[in-house]
Structures are given as structure tokens and as C-alpha cells.
Coordinates of C-alpha atoms and ligand atoms in Angstrom, one line a residue:
M27 CA -7.5 -2.3 29.9
A28 CA -5.8 -4.5 27.4
E29 CA -7.8 -7.4 27.5
L30 CA -6.4 -10.9 28.4
T31 CA -6.5 -13.1 25.7
R32 CA -5.8 -11.7 22.2
E33 CA -8.2 -10.6 19.8
S34 CA -9.2 -12.7 16.9
W35 CA -10.4 -13.6 13.4
G36 CA -13.5 -15.0 13.8
K37 CA -13.1 -17.0 10.6
R38 CA -10.5 -17.8 8.5
S39 CA -11.8 -16.5 5.4
Y40 CA -12.0 -12.5 7.5
F41 CA -8.3 -12.6 8.1
I42 CA -7.8 -13.3 4.3
F43 CA -10.2 -10.8 3.4
A44 CA -9.0 -8.4 6.1
A45 CA -5.0 -10.0 4.5
L46 CA -5.8 -9.2 0.3
G47 CA -8.0 -5.8 2.0
S48 CA -4.7 -4.4 3.1
A49 CA -2.6 -5.5 -0.4
V50 CA -5.0 -4.3 -2.6
G51 CA -5.2 -0.9 -3.0
L52 CA -4.3 1.7 -5.3
G53 CA -0.7 0.6 -6.5
N54 CA -3.1 -2.4 -8.1
L55 CA -5.1 0.2 -10.6
W56 CA -2.1 2.8 -10.4
R57 CA 0.6 1.3 -10.8
F58 CA 0.9 -2.5 -11.4
P59 CA -0.4 -1.6 -15.1
Y60 CA 1.4 1.4 -15.9
L61 CA 4.7 -0.9 -14.8
C62 CA 3.6 -3.5 -17.3
Y63 CA 2.6 -2.3 -20.3
A64 CA 6.3 0.0 -19.9
N65 CA 9.0 -2.8 -18.8
G66 CA 7.9 -5.1 -21.8
G67 CA 4.5 -7.1 -21.5
G68 CA 5.0 -10.4 -20.2
A69 CA 8.6 -10.1 -19.2
F70 CA 7.6 -8.2 -16.9
L71 CA 5.0 -10.4 -15.6
V72 CA 7.8 -13.2 -15.8
A73 CA 9.7 -10.9 -12.8
Y74 CA 7.0 -9.9 -10.7
V75 CA 6.0 -13.9 -10.8
I76 CA 10.1 -14.1 -9.4
G77 CA 10.0 -11.6 -7.2
L78 CA 6.7 -12.9 -5.8
F79 CA 8.4 -16.8 -4.6
V80 CA 12.1 -15.6 -3.8
I81 CA 10.7 -11.9 -2.3
G82 CA 6.7 -11.2 -1.5
I83 CA 5.7 -14.4 -0.5
P84 CA 8.5 -15.5 2.0
W85 CA 8.9 -11.7 3.2
L86 CA 4.7 -12.2 3.9
L87 CA 4.6 -15.4 5.3
L88 CA 8.2 -13.6 7.7
E89 CA 5.5 -10.6 8.9
F90 CA 2.4 -13.2 10.0
G91 CA 4.8 -15.7 10.9
M92 CA 6.0 -14.0 13.8
G93 CA 3.0 -11.6 14.1
K94 CA 1.7 -15.1 15.6
Y95 CA 4.6 -16.8 16.6
F96 CA 5.1 -13.8 19.5
A97 CA 1.0 -13.1 19.4
S98 CA 2.4 -9.0 19.1
S99 CA 2.4 -6.6 16.6
A100 CA 5.8 -5.5 15.5
P101 CA 7.1 -4.0 18.5
G102 CA 6.4 -6.8 20.2
V103 CA 7.3 -9.3 17.9
F104 CA 11.3 -7.4 17.7
G105 CA 11.2 -6.6 21.4
G106 CA 10.5 -10.5 21.6
I107 CA 13.3 -11.6 20.1
G108 CA 15.4 -9.5 22.8
K109 CA 15.0 -5.7 23.6
K110 CA 17.6 -4.4 21.9
W111 CA 15.9 -5.2 18.7
E112 CA 13.0 -3.2 19.3
W113 CA 13.3 0.1 17.3
L114 CA 12.5 -2.0 14.2
G115 CA 9.6 -2.9 15.3
W116 CA 8.4 0.7 15.6
W117 CA 10.3 1.8 13.1
P118 CA 8.0 0.8 10.8
V119 CA 5.2 2.2 12.7
W120 CA 5.9 5.4 11.6
V121 CA 6.3 4.9 8.6
A122 CA 2.7 2.8 8.0
F123 CA 1.3 6.2 10.3
L124 CA 3.1 8.6 8.2
I125 CA 1.4 6.6 4.6
N126 CA -1.6 7.2 6.0
T127 CA -1.7 10.7 6.9
Y128 CA -1.1 11.2 2.9
Y129 CA -3.0 8.2 2.0
T130 CA -5.8 9.2 3.7
V131 CA -6.2 12.5 1.4
V132 CA -6.1 11.0 -2.1
M133 CA -8.6 8.8 -0.4
A134 CA -10.8 11.9 0.1
W135 CA -9.6 13.0 -3.4
T136 CA -11.3 9.6 -4.8
L137 CA -14.6 10.5 -2.7
R138 CA -14.2 13.9 -3.8
Y139 CA -14.5 12.6 -7.8
A140 CA -17.0 9.8 -6.5
V141 CA -19.6 12.9 -5.9
A142 CA -18.2 14.9 -9.1
A143 CA -18.6 11.8 -11.1
A144 CA -22.8 11.8 -10.2
T145 CA -23.3 15.0 -12.2
V146 CA -19.9 14.2 -14.7
E147 CA -19.0 18.3 -13.1
W148 CA -15.7 18.5 -14.9
G149 CA -17.8 17.7 -18.7
M150 CA -19.3 15.6 -20.9
G151 CA -18.1 15.0 -24.3
K152 CA -14.7 16.6 -26.5
A153 CA -14.8 19.7 -23.9
G154 CA -15.2 17.6 -21.0
A155 CA -12.1 15.6 -22.5
E156 CA -10.4 18.6 -22.9
G157 CA -11.3 20.3 -19.5
A158 CA -10.3 16.8 -17.1
G159 CA -6.4 18.7 -16.0
D160 CA -8.4 21.8 -15.1
F161 CA -10.9 20.7 -13.0
F162 CA -8.5 18.0 -11.0
F163 CA -5.3 20.3 -10.9
G164 CA -7.8 24.5 -10.1
T165 CA -10.7 22.4 -9.0
V166 CA -10.3 19.9 -7.0
L167 CA -7.0 20.1 -5.7
Q168 CA -6.4 24.2 -6.3
L169 CA -2.4 22.9 -6.8
S170 CA -0.1 26.1 -5.7
G171 CA 3.2 26.3 -7.7
G172 CA 5.3 24.0 -5.5
P173 CA 6.4 22.9 -2.4
D174 CA 7.6 26.3 -0.9
E175 CA 3.5 27.7 -1.1
I176 CA 1.4 25.8 0.8
G177 CA -1.4 28.0 1.3
A178 CA -4.6 27.1 2.7
P179 CA -6.9 23.1 3.6
V180 CA -9.0 23.1 0.2
P181 CA -12.7 22.7 2.0
A182 CA -14.5 19.9 0.1
L183 CA -11.1 17.8 1.3
L184 CA -10.9 18.7 4.4
I185 CA -14.6 17.9 4.3
G186 CA -13.8 14.1 2.8
L187 CA -11.0 13.8 4.9
A188 CA -12.4 13.9 8.1
I189 CA -14.9 11.6 6.4
I190 CA -12.9 9.0 6.1
W191 CA -10.7 9.1 9.6
V192 CA -14.4 8.8 11.2
V193 CA -14.9 5.2 8.6
V194 CA -11.2 4.3 9.9
F195 CA -12.6 4.7 13.4
L196 CA -15.3 3.3 12.9
V197 CA -13.5 0.2 11.3
V198 CA -11.1 -0.4 13.7
H199 CA -11.8 0.6 16.8
K200 CA -13.5 -2.7 17.6
G201 CA -10.3 -3.9 16.7
A202 CA -10.9 -7.9 14.7
K203 CA -13.5 -8.2 15.2
V204 CA -15.0 -5.9 13.0
I205 CA -11.8 -5.1 10.5
G206 CA -12.5 -9.1 9.4
P207 CA -16.5 -9.1 8.4
V208 CA -15.8 -5.9 6.6
S209 CA -13.3 -6.6 4.7
Q210 CA -14.9 -8.8 3.4
V211 CA -18.3 -6.9 2.1
V212 CA -15.4 -3.7 1.1
M213 CA -13.1 -6.5 -1.1
I214 CA -15.9 -8.1 -2.6
V215 CA -17.3 -4.9 -4.0
A216 CA -14.3 -3.9 -4.7
W217 CA -13.6 -7.2 -7.3
V218 CA -17.1 -6.6 -8.4
F219 CA -16.3 -2.4 -9.0
L220 CA -13.2 -4.1 -11.0
A221 CA -15.4 -6.6 -13.3
I222 CA -18.2 -4.0 -14.3
L223 CA -15.3 -2.2 -15.2
V224 CA -13.3 -4.4 -16.9
V225 CA -16.3 -5.5 -19.1
R226 CA -17.0 -1.5 -19.9
G227 CA -12.9 -1.7 -21.0
I228 CA -13.0 -4.3 -23.6
T229 CA -16.3 -3.3 -25.1
L230 CA -15.4 -0.1 -26.0
P231 CA -13.7 0.9 -29.5
G232 CA -10.1 1.3 -29.6
A233 CA -10.0 -1.3 -26.3
A234 CA -7.5 -4.2 -28.0
Q235 CA -5.1 -1.4 -29.4
G236 CA -4.4 -0.6 -25.6
L237 CA -4.7 -4.0 -24.5
N238 CA -1.9 -4.7 -26.6
N239 CA 0.0 -1.6 -25.3
Y240 CA -0.5 -3.9 -21.7
L241 CA 0.7 -7.1 -22.9
E242 CA 3.2 -7.3 -25.5
T243 CA 5.8 -8.7 -24.9
D244 CA 10.0 -8.2 -24.8
W245 CA 11.8 -10.6 -23.9
S246 CA 14.7 -8.3 -24.0
K247 CA 14.2 -7.0 -21.5
L248 CA 14.1 -9.2 -18.9
A249 CA 18.0 -8.0 -19.8
S250 CA 17.4 -4.7 -18.2
P251 CA 16.8 -3.5 -14.2
D252 CA 14.9 -2.0 -15.0
V253 CA 11.6 -4.5 -14.9
W254 CA 13.3 -6.5 -11.9
F255 CA 13.3 -3.1 -10.2
G256 CA 10.1 -1.8 -10.9
A257 CA 9.1 -5.7 -10.2
F258 CA 10.6 -6.0 -6.6
S259 CA 9.0 -2.4 -5.8
Q260 CA 5.6 -2.7 -6.8
I261 CA 5.2 -6.3 -5.1
A262 CA 7.2 -5.2 -2.0
F263 CA 4.6 -2.3 -1.7
S264 CA 1.5 -4.0 -3.3
L265 CA 1.7 -6.8 -0.2
S266 CA 1.9 -3.8 2.9
V267 CA 4.1 -5.4 4.0
G268 CA 7.4 -3.5 5.9
M269 CA 4.2 -1.6 7.3
A270 CA 4.7 -3.2 10.6
G271 CA 0.6 -4.1 9.6
M272 CA 0.8 -7.8 9.0
Y273 CA 2.8 -8.5 12.3
A274 CA -0.5 -7.9 14.0
Y275 CA -3.0 -9.2 11.4
G276 CA -0.9 -12.4 12.0
S277 CA -0.9 -12.3 15.5
F278 CA -4.2 -12.5 15.3
I279 CA -4.6 -15.7 14.0
K280 CA -5.7 -18.8 16.0
K281 CA -2.8 -21.4 17.7
Q282 CA -4.1 -23.3 15.4
G283 CA -4.5 -21.2 12.4
D284 CA -2.6 -22.1 8.6
V285 CA 0.0 -19.2 7.5
N286 CA 1.6 -20.4 4.4
N287 CA -1.7 -21.7 2.4
S288 CA -2.5 -17.5 3.4
A289 CA 0.3 -15.9 2.9
F290 CA 0.3 -17.5 -0.7
I291 CA -3.2 -16.6 -1.1
T292 CA -2.7 -13.0 0.0
G293 CA 0.3 -13.4 -2.4
F294 CA -1.7 -14.7 -5.3
G295 CA -5.4 -12.6 -5.0
D296 CA -2.8 -9.6 -5.1
A297 CA -0.8 -10.1 -7.9
A298 CA -4.3 -11.6 -9.7
T299 CA -6.3 -8.0 -8.4
S300 CA -3.3 -6.2 -10.1
F301 CA -3.2 -8.4 -13.8
F302 CA -7.3 -8.2 -14.3
A303 CA -6.9 -4.6 -13.4
G304 CA -4.9 -3.8 -15.8
F305 CA -7.7 -5.1 -18.6
A306 CA -10.4 -1.3 -17.3
V307 CA -7.1 0.4 -16.9
F308 CA -5.8 -0.5 -20.8
S309 CA -8.8 -1.2 -22.7
T310 CA -9.9 2.4 -21.3
V311 CA -6.4 3.7 -22.2
G312 CA -6.4 3.0 -25.8
F313 CA -10.3 3.9 -26.5
I314 CA -9.2 7.1 -24.8
M315 CA -5.9 7.0 -28.0
Q316 CA -8.9 5.8 -30.4
A317 CA -11.5 9.1 -29.3
L318 CA -8.9 11.4 -29.4
S319 CA -6.5 10.3 -32.4
I320 CA -3.5 10.3 -30.1
P321 CA -1.0 7.6 -29.1
V322 CA -0.3 5.6 -25.8
G323 CA 2.4 7.9 -24.9
E324 CA 0.3 10.8 -24.8
V325 CA -2.3 9.6 -22.0
A326 CA -1.4 9.1 -18.8
T327 CA -1.2 5.3 -17.9
R328 CA 0.1 5.7 -14.0
S329 CA -0.7 7.1 -11.4
V330 CA -2.4 10.5 -10.2
G331 CA -2.9 11.0 -14.0
L332 CA -4.0 7.8 -14.6
A333 CA -6.9 7.9 -11.7
F334 CA -7.8 11.0 -11.6
I335 CA -7.4 12.6 -14.8
T336 CA -7.3 9.9 -17.3
W337 CA -10.4 8.3 -16.4
P338 CA -12.6 11.2 -16.1
V339 CA -11.6 11.9 -19.7
A340 CA -13.0 8.1 -21.0
V341 CA -15.8 9.3 -18.5
S342 CA -16.6 12.4 -20.7
M343 CA -16.8 10.7 -23.4
M344 CA -18.2 6.8 -23.3
P345 CA -21.1 6.3 -25.2
G346 CA -24.2 5.5 -21.8
A347 CA -23.8 5.4 -18.8
N348 CA -21.3 8.0 -18.5
A349 CA -21.7 8.6 -14.7
F350 CA -22.6 5.1 -13.8
F351 CA -19.1 4.5 -14.9
G352 CA -17.3 7.0 -12.9
V353 CA -19.2 6.4 -9.8
V354 CA -17.9 2.8 -10.1
F355 CA -15.1 3.8 -10.4
F356 CA -13.9 6.3 -8.0
T357 CA -15.8 3.8 -5.5
C358 CA -13.8 1.4 -6.5
L359 CA -10.7 3.5 -5.8
F360 CA -12.4 4.4 -2.3
L361 CA -13.3 0.8 -1.2
V362 CA -9.2 -0.5 -1.9
G363 CA -8.1 2.2 -0.8
L364 CA -10.5 1.9 3.0
S365 CA -9.4 -1.4 3.5
S366 CA -5.7 0.1 2.8
A367 CA -6.2 2.7 5.6
Y368 CA -7.7 0.8 8.8
F369 CA -5.2 -1.8 7.8
L370 CA -2.0 1.2 8.2
A371 CA -4.2 3.0 10.8
Y372 CA -5.1 -0.4 12.8
G373 CA -2.6 -3.0 12.2
G374 CA 0.4 -0.6 11.6
T375 CA -0.5 2.1 14.7
I376 CA -3.4 1.2 17.3
A377 CA -2.6 -2.3 17.9
P378 CA 0.9 -2.0 18.6
L379 CA 0.7 0.8 21.5
V380 CA -1.8 -1.1 22.5
D381 CA 0.6 -4.3 23.0
K382 CA 3.3 -1.6 23.9
F383 CA 1.2 0.1 26.5
G384 CA -1.6 -1.4 27.6
W385 CA -4.4 1.3 26.8
S386 CA -7.8 1.1 25.9
R387 CA -8.1 0.6 22.5
T388 CA -11.0 2.8 22.0
K389 CA -9.2 5.8 22.9
T390 CA -6.1 4.7 21.4
A391 CA -7.9 4.2 18.0
A392 CA -9.0 7.9 18.9
G393 CA -6.1 9.4 19.6
V394 CA -4.1 8.0 16.3
C395 CA -7.7 9.0 14.7
I396 CA -6.8 11.8 15.0
V397 CA -3.4 12.8 14.9
G398 CA -3.5 11.2 11.3
F399 CA -6.7 13.6 10.5
L400 CA -4.2 17.4 11.7
I401 CA -2.0 16.3 10.0
G402 CA -3.7 15.3 7.1
I403 CA -4.3 18.4 7.1
L404 CA -1.2 19.9 5.7
F405 CA -1.8 17.4 3.2
T406 CA -5.8 19.5 2.2
T407 CA -4.0 22.3 1.4
N408 CA -2.5 24.0 -2.4
G409 CA 0.0 22.8 -1.9
G410 CA -0.4 19.7 0.3
L411 CA 0.5 17.2 -3.4
Y412 CA 3.7 17.9 -2.8
W413 CA 4.2 17.6 -0.2
G414 CA 2.1 14.1 0.7
P415 CA 1.4 12.4 -2.0
D416 CA 5.3 13.3 -3.5
I417 CA 7.7 14.0 -1.0
L418 CA 6.1 12.1 2.1
D419 CA 5.7 8.6 -0.4
R420 CA 9.5 8.9 -1.2
A421 CA 11.2 9.2 2.0
V422 CA 8.1 6.2 4.1
S423 CA 6.8 4.0 1.2
F424 CA 9.9 3.9 -0.7
Y425 CA 12.9 4.0 2.2
G426 CA 11.3 3.2 4.8
L427 CA 9.8 0.2 3.8
L428 CA 12.2 -1.1 1.7
I429 CA 15.6 -0.4 4.8
T430 CA 13.2 -1.3 7.5
G431 CA 12.4 -4.2 5.6
A432 CA 15.3 -5.1 4.6
L433 CA 17.0 -4.8 8.4
A434 CA 13.2 -7.2 9.6
C435 CA 14.4 -10.3 7.4
L436 CA 18.2 -9.4 8.5
V437 CA 17.2 -9.9 12.1
V438 CA 14.5 -12.4 11.5
G439 CA 17.1 -14.2 9.4
W440 CA 19.9 -14.5 11.5
V441 CA 19.1 -13.5 14.8
F442 CA 15.9 -15.0 15.5
P443 CA 16.6 -17.6 13.2
A444 CA 14.5 -18.4 9.9
S445 CA 14.6 -22.1 10.6
R446 CA 13.3 -22.1 13.6
L447 CA 10.1 -19.6 12.1
R448 CA 9.9 -22.4 10.0
E449 CA 9.7 -25.3 12.4
Y450 CA 6.9 -22.9 13.6
V451 CA 5.1 -22.2 10.9
N452 CA 4.8 -25.6 9.2
S453 CA 4.0 -26.4 12.4
T454 CA 0.0 -25.4 11.9
S455 CA 0.2 -24.8 8.8
E456 CA -1.6 -26.5 5.5
F457 CA 1.5 -27.5 3.5
H458 CA 5.0 -27.5 4.4
I459 CA 7.8 -24.3 2.9
G460 CA 11.1 -26.5 2.9
P461 CA 14.7 -24.7 2.8
W462 CA 14.6 -22.6 0.9
F463 CA 13.0 -20.3 2.9
D464 CA 15.6 -19.8 4.7
V465 CA 17.6 -18.6 2.1
M466 CA 15.0 -16.2 1.4
V467 CA 14.6 -14.3 4.1
K468 CA 18.9 -14.5 5.2
V469 CA 20.1 -12.9 2.2
V470 CA 17.8 -12.9 -1.0
V471 CA 15.0 -10.7 0.5
P472 CA 17.4 -8.1 1.4
A473 CA 19.5 -8.2 -1.1
G474 CA 16.4 -7.6 -3.4
L475 CA 15.3 -4.9 -1.0
L476 CA 18.5 -3.2 -1.4
F477 CA 19.1 -3.2 -5.0
V478 CA 15.4 -1.2 -4.6
A479 CA 16.5 1.3 -2.5
V480 CA 20.0 1.5 -4.0
Y481 CA 19.2 1.3 -8.2
G482 CA 16.2 3.5 -7.5
G483 CA 16.5 5.2 -4.6
F484 CA 19.8 6.6 -3.9
M485 CA 21.8 6.8 -7.1
Q486 CA 19.1 9.2 -8.1
D487 CA 18.2 11.5 -4.8
I488 CA 21.6 11.6 -3.6
P489 CA 23.5 13.3 -7.1
E490 CA 20.0 15.3 -8.4
S491 CA 17.1 15.9 -5.6
Y492 CA 14.1 13.9 -5.6
G493 CA 11.6 14.9 -8.1
G494 CA 13.7 18.2 -9.4
Y495 CA 12.1 20.2 -5.9
P496 CA 14.8 22.1 -4.0
R497 CA 17.4 20.8 -2.4
W498 CA 15.5 21.8 1.2
A499 CA 12.3 20.0 0.2
S500 CA 13.8 16.4 -1.2
N501 CA 16.0 17.3 2.7
V502 CA 12.7 16.2 4.4
I503 CA 12.8 13.1 3.2
W504 CA 16.3 12.3 5.1
A505 CA 15.2 13.8 8.0
T506 CA 11.7 12.4 7.8
L507 CA 14.2 8.8 8.2
L508 CA 16.7 10.4 11.0
V509 CA 13.4 11.5 12.8
T510 CA 11.5 8.1 12.8
L511 CA 14.1 6.6 13.8
I512 CA 14.8 8.0 16.5
L513 CA 11.7 8.0 17.5
S514 CA 11.9 4.2 17.4
F515 CA 14.9 3.8 19.8
V516 CA 13.1 5.7 22.0
L517 CA 9.5 4.1 21.9
G518 CA 12.2 0.9 21.6
A519 CA 13.5 2.0 25.4
M520 CA 10.2 2.3 27.1
K521 CA 9.5 -0.4 29.7
T522 CA 6.1 -2.4 27.8
R523 CA 3.4 -2.3 29.8
G524 CA 0.5 -4.1 28.0
R525 CA -0.3 -7.8 27.8
R526 CA 2.4 -9.9 26.1
D527 CA 1.6 -13.7 25.6
Ligands
LIG610 N1 0.2 -1.6 -1.1 C1 -1.4 -1.0 -1.8 C2 -1.3 -0.8 -2.8 O1 -0.9 -0.8 -3.3 C3 -0.7 0.2 -1.3 C4 -0.4 0.1 0.0 C5 0.5 0.7 1.1 C6 -0.7 0.5 1.1 C7 0.7 1.1 1.9 C8 -0.5 0.3 3.0 C9 -0.6 0.9 3.0 O2 -2.2 0.2 -2.9

């Protein structure tokens, strides 16, 4: 049975840490610094801060505020606006659930590497640096030649994945009251580890050159749509909005609790973490450039290549305590990933189901974790990298997030409407937001997201198939969107049996 009164964060700080935990993730380390470097340094930072004000924070405020208003997760929020909108609350639930199926696999890689780092398994010195790529693709992933060769699950990754889902289950099965304090610990430890990495990085030989690459400013870039695409897409992804979960996290705020300040703290805390992480990343990149005498263009500075090749290369070549810094790095990645994974599981998937069907939280959590694990097995196979973190990622964490987010802002902005939400959040918040908020929600956020989806998405993936994959593989992107949309209509049409207060 669902409870009679809604669960809540025991303390304000628990909510903030949980929200920050969901926002801070792999993207802060492996996407933001790269974008900054590739898009004109300081110019990118300007675009990012503007994006934070006009897109990120209004959107975050919307999700927290609407969740709190209806004391419900995403489907309850949209069902509350009108039964005919409930599907729009389910679509991001699918997005969240599917992201988690491969996000947890990437976490399994980090776990595998945390173990490997203890002995610097890929090798020390120049030999280790040269072998890091083969170790990743050959030994760890055992990657096949393409998406048509799925092969079999890689045992070590399968074990890692199982461990991660057990941990996720343990954190979420009692709901917000455990998620809050766990997030506080996870985030503090992650930040301490990040600080260790920054200090190690900036004291390495060659660090200064790497940091120059990170922050060297080219203002003319502000005229390029690429910079705005990079900034806006990163804001949407990094704040973990558009994935249903923030509505649920907002719904656990106590009736008299603040919304506005919390949204600002979350937005800026996440941005600050990204900016700080860039120092760890690019000082290390500079070290590799000097140690191997290669230009920055030859070092993988983003995504999977940064985390699983560039870092191991650096660890191999460090002057001392190599295993220590390797373990710290991969544990840090694991922790920031973990708090995002249980956010997706609980806020994004379990809370919506419990709210809708009135099922027991523990049983629902067990069901979601088991199904998430079973689907994730596909991504631990030899072809898993192609299907999960690449093709499915494009479908859900790019298109799914942007499309559901734009629609959600339009419906809340025009139907609910935005002014009512603003008055509501202002009534209990530490400071007031002005009518600018309405304009952002009704026009600017949807327009910004549409720009990202069209400019960085449709314009590329329609004329040429995504990622250079064969059409049949990249069409999975459109199929995923369509199937999840239909399933969302089905769920939205079903009767609500859970509590609604
Ligand atoms: N915000 C997380 C990050 O920056 C990514 C994430 C996406 C987390 C989706 C949860 C869900 O890495």
C-alpha cells in the first residue's frame, strides 16, 4: 500500500544534496570541459551561464515546483493538469528508465577500472600508455566490429552491473529518507576526490598548457551556433531535467519548503562542479601532451575516450602513487554516476509507478531494478557499446529529453499556466522570481530545446544515419521514441489507483 502522507526529505540539505547528486554525473567530467575547450573557452562559459538563466534554472524550477504543487511525480503532475496530458508525464519516465539501463553499464566499466587501477592492470610507464586503448576495447569491453555483432555478455561487466543494481536497490527501496543522507555522503566524498584530482593535475608537469587549452578564449565563437548548441544541450543533460525524476524530488519538499533558492543552488552547484572538474581534466591532458610530445588534438578529451583511455594513460605515466590516483579517479566517477543512477531509478521510474498504481515501494523497486538489470545485460555484450551508450543514448538522452522537455514546458507554461506556478513557488520561497519566468517557460525554453534538437539532431540524423551506423541500426532511435510514446499514451489512459493529494 502507498502511504497516506507523502514522504519527504528529512532536512533541506538532503534535498539539495540529492538534487545535486542527480545533476552531477559523468557529463560534468567528460562533456563540459571538452565543450569549453572546443567552443572558445571563456566564450563558452558566457553562453553556458546565459543558458543556465534562460533554460536550465527555469526548467528546474518548473519541475521542482510542479512536483511540489501536485505532491506527485511526473505522471501525477500532468494528469493533475488534465487527464489528457498524463501521457506527457510518462514519456520522460521511459526516457529515465532506458537511460538507466546503459548508464549503469558505464558505471560497471568504472567499477571494473577502479579494480584494475589498484594494480594499474593496463601497465606502467610508456608501455602502459600505449596499451591503454587495447586494454579498454580489447580486455575490458571485448568490443565487436559493429552493432550487428552482439556476441555475448562480458562476465566482469555483468558482475559489475549486478552489483550496481543491488546498490541502487538498497538506496532506493526505502525512498527519500535514505536517498537524502546517502546523497550527502556520496556528494561530499565525490567532491573531496575531485579536489584531490585537481590538486594532482595542476601540479603535474605540462598542466599549464592543458589549462590554456581549456580556457583560452575566442570571443568570435559566440557568433557560432555550435557554441550555443553545446551550451544548451549540456545544460539540459547536466541538470537531469526532462527525465521525470526532478518532479518527484520536488514533490518530497515539505509544504512550507523553499523551491526557488534550491533551484538556483542546484543549477550553480552543478555548473561549479563542471568548471572545477575541467581543471582536473585539462591539467591531466596537458601532462600527457608534454609526456608524450603530442598536440592536444591527439589526446581524447571527451566522453568514453577521456575517461577510459586518456586517464589510464595519465595514471601510467604519473611520477608516483599511480594506483592511488587511478582508484580515486574511477571511484569518483562511480560515485557521481551512482547518485544519478538511483535518481533515475527512484524519481524517474519507481515513484511514478508507486504514485500511479499504489504498489508497495519495495516491491516496485525490486521489479524496476531487476528489469533494468536484465535489459542492461544487452549492453554488457561485445556489441553493447554501440547499442547502449551510443544508439539508445541518442534516442533517449538527446531526442527524448529535448522533445519531452519542450512539450512539458509548453503545457505547463500555457495550460497550467506559468503565472500560477510562479505565484505558487514564490509563496514559500526564500526569494521571489519575477514575470520573466513566465516568458522563459512559455517561449524561451521550448525554443532553445527545439533549436538543439533540430540543429544538432534532425539536421544531421535525417540526411545521414546517426553515427555512420547502417540505417537499420540508427532507425532504432526513431522506433524507440515511437514505441515509448505509444506506451505512454497507454499508461496515461489507465486508471490511477495510487494516492493523489
Ligand atoms: N546529469 C548527469 C550528468 O551530467 C547525466 C544524467 C543524465 C544523469 C541522465 C541522470 C540521468 O552526467
